[in-house]
CSV table of C-alpha atoms in Angstrom, one decimal:
chain,number,residue,atom,x,y,z
A,1,MET,CA,138.0,-248.5,-1.5
A,2,PRO,CA,135.0,-248.9,-3.9
A,3,GLU,CA,135.6,-248.5,-7.6
A,4,PRO,CA,134.4,-245.0,-8.7
A,5,ARG,CA,131.2,-244.8,-10.6
A,6,THR,CA,131.5,-244.1,-14.3
A,7,VAL,CA,129.5,-241.7,-16.4
A,8,ALA,CA,129.4,-241.0,-20.2
A,9,LEU,CA,128.0,-237.7,-21.5
A,10,VAL,CA,126.3,-237.9,-25.0
A,11,THR,CA,125.8,-234.5,-26.4
A,12,LEU,CA,123.4,-233.5,-29.2
A,13,GLY,CA,122.5,-230.1,-30.7
A,14,CYS,CA,124.5,-226.9,-30.7
A,15,ALA,CA,127.7,-225.6,-29.2
A,16,ARG,CA,125.8,-224.2,-26.2
A,17,ASN,CA,124.8,-227.8,-25.3
A,18,GLU,CA,128.5,-228.8,-25.6
A,19,VAL,CA,129.5,-226.2,-23.1
A,20,ASP,CA,126.7,-227.4,-20.8
A,21,SER,CA,128.0,-231.0,-21.0
A,22,GLU,CA,131.4,-229.9,-20.1
A,23,GLU,CA,130.0,-228.0,-17.0
A,24,LEU,CA,128.2,-231.2,-16.0
A,25,ALA,CA,131.4,-233.2,-16.6
A,26,GLY,CA,133.3,-230.7,-14.3
A,27,ARG,CA,130.8,-231.1,-11.6
A,28,LEU,CA,130.8,-234.9,-11.8
A,29,ALA,CA,134.6,-235.2,-12.0
A,30,ALA,CA,135.0,-232.9,-9.0
A,31,ASP,CA,132.6,-235.2,-7.1
A,32,GLY,CA,134.6,-238.3,-7.8
A,33,TRP,CA,132.9,-239.7,-10.9
A,34,GLN,CA,135.1,-241.3,-13.6
A,35,LEU,CA,134.3,-239.9,-17.0
A,36,VAL,CA,134.3,-242.3,-20.0
A,37,GLU,CA,133.7,-241.7,-23.7
A,38,ASP,CA,131.6,-244.7,-24.5
A,39,ALA,CA,128.2,-245.2,-22.9
A,40,ALA,CA,128.9,-249.0,-23.0
A,41,ASP,CA,131.7,-248.4,-20.4
A,42,ALA,CA,129.5,-246.2,-18.1
A,43,ASP,CA,127.3,-247.0,-15.2
A,44,VAL,CA,125.1,-244.2,-16.3
A,45,ALA,CA,124.7,-242.6,-19.7
A,46,VAL,CA,123.7,-238.9,-19.5
A,47,VAL,CA,122.2,-237.8,-22.9
A,48,ASN,CA,122.2,-234.0,-23.3
A,49,THR,CA,119.2,-233.6,-25.6
A,50,CYS,CA,118.3,-230.9,-28.1
A,51,GLY,CA,114.7,-229.6,-28.2
A,52,PHE,CA,114.9,-227.1,-31.1
A,53,VAL,CA,113.2,-228.7,-34.1
A,54,ASP,CA,111.5,-232.1,-34.9
A,55,ALA,CA,114.6,-233.6,-36.5
A,56,ALA,CA,116.8,-232.7,-33.5
A,57,LYS,CA,114.2,-234.1,-31.1
A,58,LYS,CA,114.1,-237.3,-33.0
A,59,ASP,CA,117.9,-237.6,-32.8
A,60,SER,CA,117.7,-237.1,-29.1
A,61,VAL,CA,115.1,-239.8,-28.6
A,62,ASP,CA,117.1,-242.1,-30.8
A,63,ALA,CA,120.2,-241.5,-28.7
A,64,LEU,CA,118.3,-242.3,-25.5
A,65,LEU,CA,116.9,-245.5,-27.0
A,66,GLU,CA,120.4,-246.5,-28.2
A,67,ALA,CA,121.8,-246.0,-24.7
A,68,ASN,CA,119.0,-247.9,-23.2
A,69,ASP,CA,119.7,-250.9,-25.5
A,70,LEU,CA,123.1,-251.2,-23.7
A,71,LYS,CA,121.5,-252.1,-20.4
A,72,GLY,CA,121.9,-255.8,-19.8
A,73,GLN,CA,124.6,-256.1,-22.6
A,74,ALA,CA,127.2,-253.7,-21.2
A,75,ARG,CA,128.1,-251.9,-18.0
A,76,THR,CA,125.3,-249.4,-18.5
A,77,GLN,CA,122.8,-249.5,-15.7
A,78,ALA,CA,120.8,-246.3,-16.2
A,79,VAL,CA,120.1,-243.7,-18.9
A,80,VAL,CA,119.3,-240.1,-17.9
A,81,ALA,CA,118.0,-237.3,-20.1
A,82,VAL,CA,119.1,-233.7,-19.6
A,83,GLY,CA,119.3,-230.7,-21.8
A,84,CYS,CA,116.8,-228.7,-23.8
A,85,MET,CA,114.3,-231.5,-24.6
A,86,ALA,CA,114.3,-232.7,-21.0
A,87,GLU,CA,113.8,-229.1,-19.8
A,88,ARG,CA,111.1,-228.4,-22.3
A,89,TYR,CA,109.0,-231.5,-21.9
A,90,GLY,CA,110.0,-233.0,-18.5
A,91,LYS,CA,107.3,-235.3,-17.2
A,92,GLU,CA,105.7,-235.7,-20.6
A,93,LEU,CA,109.0,-237.0,-22.0
A,94,ALA,CA,109.3,-239.4,-19.0
A,95,GLN,CA,105.8,-240.8,-19.6
A,96,GLU,CA,106.3,-241.1,-23.4
A,97,LEU,CA,109.8,-242.6,-23.0
A,98,PRO,CA,109.9,-245.0,-20.0
A,99,GLU,CA,113.3,-246.2,-21.3
A,100,ALA,CA,114.8,-243.0,-19.6
A,101,ASP,CA,115.5,-243.7,-16.0
A,102,GLY,CA,115.5,-240.0,-15.2
A,103,VAL,CA,114.5,-236.8,-16.9
A,104,LEU,CA,116.3,-233.8,-15.3
A,105,GLY,CA,115.9,-230.1,-15.9
A,106,PHE,CA,118.3,-227.2,-15.6
A,107,ASP,CA,117.4,-226.9,-11.9
A,108,ASP,CA,119.0,-230.3,-11.3
A,109,TYR,CA,122.4,-229.4,-12.8
A,110,ALA,CA,123.9,-228.1,-9.6
A,111,ASP,CA,123.1,-231.4,-7.8
A,112,ILE,CA,123.7,-233.6,-10.8
A,113,SER,CA,126.0,-236.0,-8.8
A,114,ASP,CA,123.3,-236.6,-6.1
A,115,ARG,CA,120.6,-237.1,-8.8
A,116,LEU,CA,122.6,-239.7,-10.6
A,117,ARG,CA,123.5,-241.6,-7.4
A,118,THR,CA,119.8,-241.7,-6.5
A,119,ILE,CA,118.8,-243.1,-9.8
A,120,LEU,CA,121.7,-245.7,-9.9
A,121,SER,CA,120.8,-246.9,-6.4
A,122,GLY,CA,117.2,-247.6,-7.6
A,123,GLY,CA,115.7,-244.5,-6.0
A,124,ILE,CA,113.2,-242.3,-7.9
A,125,HIS,CA,113.8,-238.6,-8.5
A,126,ALA,CA,110.7,-236.9,-9.7
A,127,SER,CA,110.8,-235.9,-13.3
A,128,HIS,CA,111.3,-232.3,-14.1
A,129,THR,CA,108.1,-230.2,-14.3
A,130,PRO,CA,108.4,-227.7,-17.2
A,131,ARG,CA,107.7,-224.0,-16.7
A,132,ASP,CA,108.1,-220.9,-18.7
A,133,ARG,CA,111.6,-219.8,-17.8
A,134,ARG,CA,111.0,-216.3,-19.2
A,135,LYS,CA,109.1,-215.6,-16.0
A,136,LEU,CA,111.9,-216.5,-13.6
A,137,LEU,CA,113.8,-213.2,-14.1
A,138,PRO,CA,112.7,-209.6,-14.0
A,139,ILE,CA,111.3,-208.1,-17.3
A,140,SER,CA,113.9,-205.3,-17.1
A,141,PRO,CA,117.3,-206.5,-18.1
A,142,ALA,CA,119.0,-204.1,-15.7
A,143,GLU,CA,117.3,-205.8,-12.8
A,144,ARG,CA,118.4,-209.3,-13.7
A,145,GLN,CA,122.0,-209.2,-12.6
A,146,GLY,CA,122.2,-210.2,-9.0
A,147,ARG,CA,119.1,-212.3,-9.2
A,148,GLY,CA,120.5,-215.0,-11.5
A,149,GLY,CA,121.9,-217.0,-8.7
A,150,ALA,CA,118.4,-217.9,-7.6
A,151,VAL,CA,117.7,-219.3,-11.0
A,152,ALA,CA,119.5,-222.3,-12.6
A,153,LEU,CA,121.4,-220.9,-15.6
A,154,PRO,CA,123.8,-223.4,-17.1
A,155,GLY,CA,127.2,-221.8,-17.5
A,156,HIS,CA,126.5,-219.1,-14.9
A,157,ALA,CA,127.0,-218.4,-11.3
A,158,GLN,CA,124.7,-220.1,-8.8
A,159,ASP,CA,125.3,-217.9,-5.7
A,160,GLY,CA,123.3,-214.8,-6.5
A,161,GLU,CA,126.3,-212.6,-6.8
A,162,ALA,CA,127.1,-210.6,-9.9
A,163,ALA,CA,128.8,-207.4,-10.9
A,164,ALA,CA,129.5,-205.6,-14.1
A,165,VAL,CA,133.3,-205.6,-14.2
A,166,THR,CA,135.8,-205.2,-17.0
A,167,GLY,CA,138.4,-207.7,-17.9
A,168,ALA,CA,141.1,-205.5,-16.1
A,169,GLU,CA,139.2,-206.2,-12.9
A,170,ALA,CA,139.0,-209.9,-13.4
A,171,ALA,CA,139.3,-211.9,-10.2
A,172,ALA,CA,142.3,-214.2,-9.7
A,173,PRO,CA,141.5,-217.9,-10.0
A,174,VAL,CA,140.0,-219.2,-6.8
A,175,GLU,CA,141.9,-222.2,-5.4
A,176,VAL,CA,139.5,-225.2,-5.0
A,177,PRO,CA,141.2,-228.0,-3.1
A,178,ASP,CA,141.5,-231.5,-4.4
A,179,LEU,CA,140.1,-230.9,-7.9
A,180,PRO,CA,141.0,-233.7,-10.4
A,181,GLU,CA,143.4,-232.9,-13.1
A,182,GLY,CA,141.7,-231.2,-16.1
A,183,VAL,CA,138.8,-229.7,-14.1
A,184,ALA,CA,138.7,-225.9,-14.4
A,185,PRO,CA,139.2,-224.1,-11.1
A,186,ALA,CA,136.6,-221.4,-10.8
A,187,SER,CA,137.9,-218.1,-12.3
A,188,GLY,CA,135.9,-216.2,-9.7
A,189,PRO,CA,133.5,-217.1,-6.9
A,190,ARG,CA,130.6,-217.2,-9.4
A,191,ALA,CA,132.1,-219.3,-12.2
A,192,PRO,CA,131.1,-222.9,-12.8
A,193,LEU,CA,133.4,-225.9,-12.9
A,194,ARG,CA,134.2,-227.3,-16.4
A,195,ARG,CA,136.0,-230.3,-17.8
A,196,ARG,CA,136.8,-230.7,-21.5
A,197,LEU,CA,135.3,-233.7,-23.2
A,198,GLY,CA,137.3,-233.3,-26.4
A,199,GLY,CA,141.0,-232.7,-27.0
A,200,GLY,CA,141.0,-230.5,-30.1
A,201,PRO,CA,142.3,-226.9,-30.3
A,202,VAL,CA,138.8,-225.4,-30.5
A,203,ALA,CA,136.3,-224.8,-27.7
A,204,SER,CA,133.2,-222.7,-27.1
A,205,VAL,CA,132.6,-220.2,-24.2
A,206,LYS,CA,129.2,-218.9,-23.2
A,207,LEU,CA,128.7,-215.2,-23.3
A,208,ALA,CA,125.2,-215.3,-22.0
A,209,SER,CA,122.1,-217.5,-21.9
A,210,GLY,CA,118.5,-217.0,-22.9
A,211,CYS,CA,116.9,-214.6,-25.3
A,212,ASP,CA,114.6,-211.6,-25.1
A,213,ARG,CA,113.5,-211.7,-28.8
A,214,ARG,CA,110.1,-213.1,-29.5
A,215,CYS,CA,110.4,-214.7,-33.0
A,216,ALA,CA,107.1,-216.2,-33.9
A,217,PHE,CA,108.6,-219.6,-34.9
A,218,CYS,CA,110.9,-220.1,-31.9
A,219,ALA,CA,110.3,-221.8,-28.6
A,220,ILE,CA,113.8,-221.4,-27.2
A,221,PRO,CA,113.1,-218.5,-24.9
A,222,SER,CA,110.4,-220.4,-23.1
A,223,PHE,CA,112.8,-223.2,-22.0
A,224,ARG,CA,116.1,-221.3,-22.0
A,225,GLY,CA,114.7,-218.2,-20.3
A,226,SER,CA,115.3,-214.5,-20.6
A,227,PHE,CA,118.7,-213.1,-21.7
A,228,ILE,CA,121.3,-212.7,-19.0
A,229,SER,CA,125.0,-212.0,-19.6
A,230,ARG,CA,128.0,-213.6,-17.9
A,231,ARG,CA,130.4,-211.2,-16.3
A,232,PRO,CA,133.4,-210.3,-18.5
A,233,SER,CA,135.8,-211.5,-15.8
A,234,ASP,CA,134.3,-215.0,-15.8
A,235,VAL,CA,134.5,-215.1,-19.6
A,236,LEU,CA,138.1,-214.0,-19.5
A,237,GLY,CA,138.9,-216.5,-16.7
A,238,GLU,CA,137.4,-219.4,-18.6
A,239,THR,CA,139.2,-218.4,-21.8
A,240,ARG,CA,142.6,-218.3,-19.9
A,241,TRP,CA,141.9,-221.8,-18.5
A,242,LEU,CA,141.0,-223.2,-22.0
A,243,ALA,CA,144.3,-221.7,-23.3
A,244,GLU,CA,146.1,-223.6,-20.6
A,245,GLN,CA,144.4,-226.7,-21.8
A,246,GLY,CA,145.8,-226.2,-25.3
A,247,VAL,CA,142.9,-224.4,-26.9
A,248,THR,CA,143.9,-221.9,-29.5
A,249,GLU,CA,140.5,-220.9,-31.0
A,250,VAL,CA,137.6,-219.9,-28.8
A,251,MET,CA,134.0,-219.5,-30.2
A,252,LEU,CA,131.7,-217.2,-28.2
A,253,VAL,CA,128.2,-218.6,-28.1
A,254,SER,CA,124.8,-217.7,-26.7
A,255,GLU,CA,121.3,-217.3,-28.1
A,256,ASN,CA,122.1,-213.7,-29.1
A,257,ASN,CA,125.6,-212.4,-28.8
A,258,THR,CA,124.7,-208.9,-30.0
A,259,SER,CA,122.7,-208.3,-26.8
A,260,TYR,CA,125.7,-209.0,-24.6
A,261,GLY,CA,126.1,-206.5,-21.8
A,262,LYS,CA,122.7,-204.9,-22.0
A,263,ASP,CA,121.8,-206.2,-18.5
A,264,LEU,CA,125.2,-205.1,-17.3
A,265,GLY,CA,124.6,-201.5,-18.2
A,266,ASP,CA,126.7,-201.4,-21.3
A,267,ILE,CA,125.4,-202.7,-24.7
A,268,ARG,CA,128.9,-202.1,-26.2
A,269,LEU,CA,130.6,-204.4,-23.7
A,270,LEU,CA,131.4,-206.9,-26.4
A,271,GLU,CA,133.4,-204.3,-28.2
A,272,THR,CA,135.5,-203.9,-25.1
A,273,LEU,CA,135.8,-207.6,-24.3
A,274,LEU,CA,136.9,-208.9,-27.6
A,275,PRO,CA,140.4,-207.3,-27.7
A,276,GLU,CA,140.9,-208.5,-24.1
A,277,LEU,CA,140.1,-212.1,-25.1
A,278,ALA,CA,142.3,-211.9,-28.2
A,279,ALA,CA,145.2,-210.8,-25.9
A,280,VAL,CA,145.0,-214.0,-23.8
A,281,ASP,CA,148.3,-215.9,-24.1
A,282,GLY,CA,147.9,-218.9,-26.3
A,283,ILE,CA,144.7,-217.9,-28.0
A,284,GLU,CA,145.2,-217.4,-31.8
A,285,ARG,CA,141.6,-216.8,-32.9
A,286,ILE,CA,138.4,-215.5,-31.3
A,287,ARG,CA,135.1,-216.2,-33.2
A,288,VAL,CA,131.7,-214.7,-32.4
A,289,SER,CA,128.6,-216.6,-33.4
A,290,TYR,CA,124.8,-215.9,-33.2
A,291,LEU,CA,124.6,-212.3,-34.3
A,292,GLN,CA,121.2,-210.6,-34.9
A,293,PRO,CA,121.2,-208.3,-38.0
A,294,ALA,CA,118.7,-205.9,-36.4
A,295,GLU,CA,121.2,-205.3,-33.5
A,296,MET,CA,124.4,-204.9,-35.4
A,297,ARG,CA,126.2,-201.7,-34.5
A,298,PRO,CA,128.9,-199.8,-36.4
A,299,GLY,CA,131.3,-200.2,-33.5
A,300,LEU,CA,130.8,-203.9,-33.3
A,301,ILE,CA,131.4,-204.3,-37.0
A,302,ASP,CA,134.6,-202.2,-36.6
A,303,VAL,CA,135.9,-204.4,-33.8
A,304,LEU,CA,135.1,-207.7,-35.6
A,305,THR,CA,136.8,-206.5,-38.8
A,306,SER,CA,139.9,-204.8,-37.4
A,307,THR,CA,141.0,-206.5,-34.2
A,308,PRO,CA,144.0,-208.9,-34.5
A,309,LYS,CA,143.1,-212.5,-33.8
A,310,VAL,CA,139.3,-211.7,-33.9
A,311,ALA,CA,138.0,-213.5,-36.9
A,312,PRO,CA,136.1,-211.3,-39.4
A,313,TYR,CA,133.2,-213.7,-39.2
A,314,PHE,CA,129.5,-212.9,-39.2
A,315,ASP,CA,127.0,-215.5,-38.2
A,316,LEU,CA,124.0,-213.4,-39.1
A,317,SER,CA,120.5,-214.8,-38.4
A,318,PHE,CA,118.6,-213.5,-41.4
A,319,GLN,CA,115.9,-216.2,-41.5
A,320,HIS,CA,114.3,-214.7,-44.7
A,321,SER,CA,114.4,-211.5,-46.7
A,322,ALA,CA,110.8,-210.8,-47.8
A,323,PRO,CA,109.8,-207.9,-45.6
A,324,GLY,CA,106.1,-209.0,-45.1
A,325,LEU,CA,107.1,-212.5,-44.1
A,326,LEU,CA,109.8,-211.2,-41.7
A,327,ARG,CA,107.2,-209.0,-39.9
A,328,ALA,CA,105.0,-212.1,-39.6
A,329,MET,CA,108.0,-213.8,-38.0
A,330,ARG,CA,108.3,-210.9,-35.6
A,331,ARG,CA,111.6,-209.9,-37.1
A,332,PHE,CA,113.0,-206.9,-38.9
A,333,GLY,CA,114.8,-206.1,-42.2
A,334,ASP,CA,114.5,-206.8,-45.9
A,335,THR,CA,116.6,-207.7,-48.9
A,336,GLU,CA,118.0,-204.2,-49.4
A,337,ARG,CA,118.8,-203.5,-45.7
A,338,PHE,CA,120.6,-206.9,-45.4
A,339,LEU,CA,122.6,-206.2,-48.6
A,340,GLU,CA,123.6,-202.8,-47.2
A,341,LEU,CA,124.8,-204.5,-44.0
A,342,LEU,CA,126.9,-207.0,-46.0
A,343,GLU,CA,128.3,-204.2,-48.1
A,344,THR,CA,129.3,-202.3,-45.0
A,345,ILE,CA,131.0,-205.4,-43.6
A,346,ARG,CA,132.9,-206.2,-46.8
A,347,GLY,CA,133.9,-202.6,-47.2
A,348,LYS,CA,135.9,-202.9,-44.0
A,349,ALA,CA,137.0,-206.6,-44.5
A,350,PRO,CA,136.7,-207.9,-48.1
A,351,GLN,CA,137.5,-211.4,-47.1
A,352,ALA,CA,135.0,-211.5,-44.2
A,353,GLY,CA,133.1,-214.7,-43.8
A,354,VAL,CA,129.3,-214.6,-43.6
A,355,ARG,CA,126.9,-217.4,-42.9
A,356,SER,CA,123.1,-217.5,-42.2
A,357,ASN,CA,120.1,-219.7,-41.7
A,358,PHE,CA,116.8,-219.4,-43.5
A,359,ILE,CA,113.2,-220.8,-43.0
A,360,VAL,CA,111.1,-221.6,-46.1
A,361,GLY,CA,107.4,-222.6,-46.0
A,362,PHE,CA,106.5,-220.2,-43.1
A,363,PRO,CA,102.7,-219.7,-42.9
A,364,GLY,CA,101.6,-217.3,-45.5
A,365,GLU,CA,104.8,-217.5,-47.6
A,366,THR,CA,104.0,-216.8,-51.3
A,367,GLU,CA,105.9,-217.6,-54.5
A,368,ASP,CA,106.8,-213.9,-54.6
A,369,ASP,CA,108.3,-214.3,-51.1
A,370,VAL,CA,110.4,-217.3,-52.2
A,371,ALA,CA,111.5,-215.4,-55.3
A,372,GLU,CA,112.6,-212.4,-53.1
A,373,LEU,CA,114.6,-214.8,-50.8
A,374,GLU,CA,116.3,-216.2,-53.9
A,375,ARG,CA,117.1,-212.7,-55.1
A,376,PHE,CA,118.8,-211.9,-51.8
A,377,LEU,CA,120.7,-215.2,-51.8
A,378,GLY,CA,121.9,-214.6,-55.3
A,379,ALA,CA,123.3,-211.1,-54.4
A,380,ALA,CA,124.5,-211.9,-50.8
A,381,ARG,CA,127.6,-214.1,-51.6
A,382,LEU,CA,127.2,-216.0,-48.3
A,383,ASP,CA,129.9,-218.5,-47.4
A,384,ALA,CA,127.5,-221.0,-45.7
A,385,ILE,CA,123.7,-221.3,-45.8
A,386,GLY,CA,121.5,-223.4,-43.7
A,387,VAL,CA,117.9,-223.9,-45.0
A,388,PHE,CA,115.1,-225.4,-42.9
A,389,GLY,CA,111.5,-226.2,-43.8
A,390,TYR,CA,109.0,-224.7,-41.4
A,391,SER,CA,107.1,-226.9,-39.0
A,392,ASP,CA,104.9,-225.9,-36.1
A,393,GLU,CA,106.6,-225.7,-32.7
A,394,GLU,CA,104.2,-226.0,-29.8
A,395,GLY,CA,103.9,-222.9,-27.7
A,396,THR,CA,105.0,-220.5,-30.4
A,397,GLU,CA,102.9,-217.8,-32.0
A,398,ALA,CA,103.3,-219.1,-35.5
A,399,ALA,CA,101.7,-222.5,-34.5
A,400,GLY,CA,98.4,-220.6,-34.4
A,401,TYR,CA,98.8,-218.8,-37.7
A,402,ASP,CA,96.5,-219.3,-40.6
A,403,GLY,CA,97.9,-219.8,-44.1
A,404,LYS,CA,99.8,-223.0,-43.3
A,405,LEU,CA,101.4,-224.6,-46.4
A,406,ASP,CA,101.0,-228.2,-47.3
A,407,GLU,CA,103.9,-230.4,-46.1
A,408,ASP,CA,104.7,-231.4,-49.7
A,409,GLU,CA,104.9,-227.8,-50.7
A,410,VAL,CA,107.2,-227.0,-47.8
A,411,ALA,CA,109.4,-229.9,-48.8
A,412,ALA,CA,109.5,-228.8,-52.4
A,413,ARG,CA,110.5,-225.2,-51.5
A,414,LEU,CA,113.1,-226.6,-49.1
A,415,ALA,CA,114.6,-228.7,-51.8
A,416,ARG,CA,114.5,-225.8,-54.3
A,417,VAL,CA,116.2,-223.3,-52.0
A,418,SER,CA,118.7,-225.8,-50.7
A,419,ARG,CA,119.9,-226.6,-54.3
A,420,LEU,CA,120.3,-222.9,-54.9
A,421,ALA,CA,122.2,-222.5,-51.6
A,422,GLU,CA,124.6,-225.3,-52.5
A,423,GLU,CA,125.3,-223.8,-55.9
A,424,LEU,CA,125.9,-220.3,-54.5
A,425,THR,CA,128.1,-221.3,-51.6
A,426,ALA,CA,130.3,-223.4,-54.0
A,427,GLN,CA,130.5,-220.3,-56.2
A,428,ARG,CA,131.5,-218.2,-53.2
A,429,ALA,CA,134.3,-220.7,-52.4
A,430,GLU,CA,135.6,-220.4,-55.9
A,431,GLU,CA,135.8,-216.6,-55.5
A,432,ARG,CA,138.4,-217.3,-52.9
A,433,LEU,CA,140.8,-218.9,-55.4
A,434,GLY,CA,144.1,-217.1,-55.1
A,435,GLU,CA,143.4,-215.6,-51.7
A,436,THR,CA,145.7,-216.0,-48.8
A,437,VAL,CA,143.8,-217.4,-45.8
A,438,ASP,CA,144.8,-218.1,-42.2
A,439,VAL,CA,144.1,-221.7,-41.5
A,440,LEU,CA,143.9,-223.1,-37.9
A,441,VAL,CA,145.2,-226.6,-38.2
A,442,GLU,CA,142.9,-229.2,-36.6
A,443,THR,CA,144.3,-232.6,-37.7
A,444,VAL,CA,147.6,-233.6,-39.2
A,445,GLY,CA,147.9,-237.0,-40.9
A,446,GLY,CA,144.3,-238.1,-40.3
A,447,GLU,CA,142.7,-241.2,-41.6
A,448,ASP,CA,143.6,-240.4,-45.1
A,449,GLY,CA,146.9,-238.8,-44.2
A,450,GLU,CA,145.5,-235.4,-44.8
A,451,THR,CA,146.2,-232.2,-42.9
A,452,VAL,CA,142.9,-230.3,-42.3
A,453,GLY,CA,141.9,-227.1,-40.7
A,454,ARG,CA,139.6,-224.1,-41.1
A,455,ALA,CA,140.1,-220.6,-42.5
A,456,ALA,CA,138.8,-217.6,-40.6
A,457,HIS,CA,135.4,-217.8,-42.5
A,458,GLN,CA,134.8,-221.4,-41.5
A,459,ALA,CA,133.3,-222.1,-38.2
A,460,PRO,CA,133.6,-225.6,-36.7
A,461,GLU,CA,131.3,-228.3,-38.2
A,462,THR,CA,129.0,-225.9,-40.1
A,463,ASP,CA,131.0,-224.0,-42.7
A,464,GLY,CA,133.3,-226.4,-44.4
A,465,GLN,CA,137.0,-226.9,-44.0
A,466,THR,CA,140.4,-226.3,-45.6
A,467,LEU,CA,142.6,-229.2,-46.8
A,468,LEU,CA,146.3,-228.2,-46.7
A,469,THR,CA,148.5,-229.6,-49.4
A,470,SER,CA,151.4,-230.2,-46.9
A,471,GLY,CA,151.4,-230.9,-43.2
A,472,GLU,CA,155.1,-230.9,-42.7
A,473,GLY,CA,156.1,-229.2,-39.5
A,474,LEU,CA,152.5,-228.5,-38.5
A,475,ARG,CA,150.6,-229.6,-35.4
A,476,PRO,CA,147.0,-229.1,-34.3
A,477,GLY,CA,146.3,-225.6,-33.0
A,478,MET,CA,148.8,-223.8,-35.2
A,479,VAL,CA,147.7,-221.1,-37.6
A,480,VAL,CA,149.3,-221.2,-41.0
A,481,ALA,CA,149.0,-218.7,-43.9
A,482,ALA,CA,148.1,-220.6,-47.1
A,483,LYS,CA,147.1,-219.8,-50.6
A,484,VAL,CA,143.8,-221.2,-51.9
A,485,VAL,CA,144.5,-223.3,-55.0
A,486,ASP,CA,141.3,-225.4,-55.4
A,487,THR,CA,137.8,-225.8,-54.0
A,488,ASP,CA,135.4,-228.7,-53.5
A,489,GLY,CA,131.9,-227.3,-52.8
A,490,VAL,CA,132.4,-225.1,-49.7
A,491,ASP,CA,135.7,-226.7,-48.9
A,492,LEU,CA,139.0,-225.2,-49.8
A,493,VAL,CA,142.3,-226.7,-50.8
A,494,ALA,CA,145.3,-224.4,-49.8
A,495,GLU,CA,149.0,-224.5,-50.1
A,496,PRO,CA,151.0,-223.3,-47.0
A,497,LEU,CA,153.1,-220.2,-47.8
A,498,GLY,CA,156.7,-219.4,-47.1
A,499,GLY,CA,157.6,-222.7,-45.6
A,500,CYS,CA,156.1,-224.1,-42.4
A,501,THR,CA,158.3,-222.3,-40.0
A,502,GLU,CA,157.6,-218.8,-41.4
A,503,ALA,CA,153.9,-219.6,-42.1
A,504,VAL,CA,153.1,-220.6,-38.6
A,505,ARG,CA,152.1,-218.0,-36.1
A,506,GLY,CA,151.6,-219.4,-32.6
């Protein structure tokens, strides 16, 4: 019997890409591939690229080149690009980067095993031809469900069937014969396979894909497509499977979670789904990411701030606060409206966590605009702040704007606002001294013997962490109540309360 082919998946970019990689891993494992962690141990290295901003694209190219360097020195025979950068540039990327033996788009995901076998055998699979994926689904969101099966949507059904059902109507898991251990059985006839690539207690689940917003600086809708929700039953089924794999915190991801359900006939569907997800056995925390301030609803705020096991966490995409600049970005709001939104949230949950990203140096940005953003940041008390300098993204409206700032000026403003953000988030962490926080334990006795986790206001990788002063009796995945006794930048130091046995819930 021939030795199974081996494959390594190298993932760059956001949590949505991580979910896509696990879907590819599930498809490959179900078709007999052996998954390995190190590209040097793989016959083929599949690099799941990011195509969002220049720095991310450079990281993707570097990862492809690094994998290519293994050829002739390790087991690696082929390097294949998938993901957003591959989808966005396709043939152009293949021409500019001959080191990649294949450039595959989302349309290739359902047949990923055949594509890799073709490439490994020396055959040629035509590089992906980019197209505007916004045009693949109807303009009306209500007409999209039922047609998504004809369009490749990572994380979604491929068979054309869809229905707006509640969690109570969730289909029982479909038995798929001979699946390898650790590969998710489909939670319904329209759910994808999935295999975890990490062993930690946290995992992401896709609520939807694509985006209907037309922000002037963003190219994502052109290569991720229009917004389409996953069925609640599929989201629930995947969450149950993850809980069986030892996951205790689920982060819900998409390009815009506040739009969830609008194509299923119920824009308030997230408010119904969250309590059902929180009730899944084994799940201790549900976190919702990627929220649009202009789409926040009172009912959603209520559910996020009052539902047990749902983190009062608000990942709000503000981008700026100067009203004129926001209009140029094709966005809505201003300093006062954003502060009112934060006041509403904290009025319901004083300890709520809030993070956001901001762009400085956008075409036409004035010194007054920067001062207005600084005024907002000073009053907002955000727990985590990401600041990015503007750069043209091809295919976006802003790329054709007048009023472009000099690169040195953009860099100066980026440094200035980043320094302020660092100071303010450290101050916000200090405000939490003396608070009792619920910490989800991620590592016990790590490299430095430390026990580390995250409080409810700290999302994975982006918002800092919490160092526990004692790890006795704890294990990854537990939730422990702890008192904040010190801070280090955005990070907290906290002392478990009431002894380990009483402190742990789960």
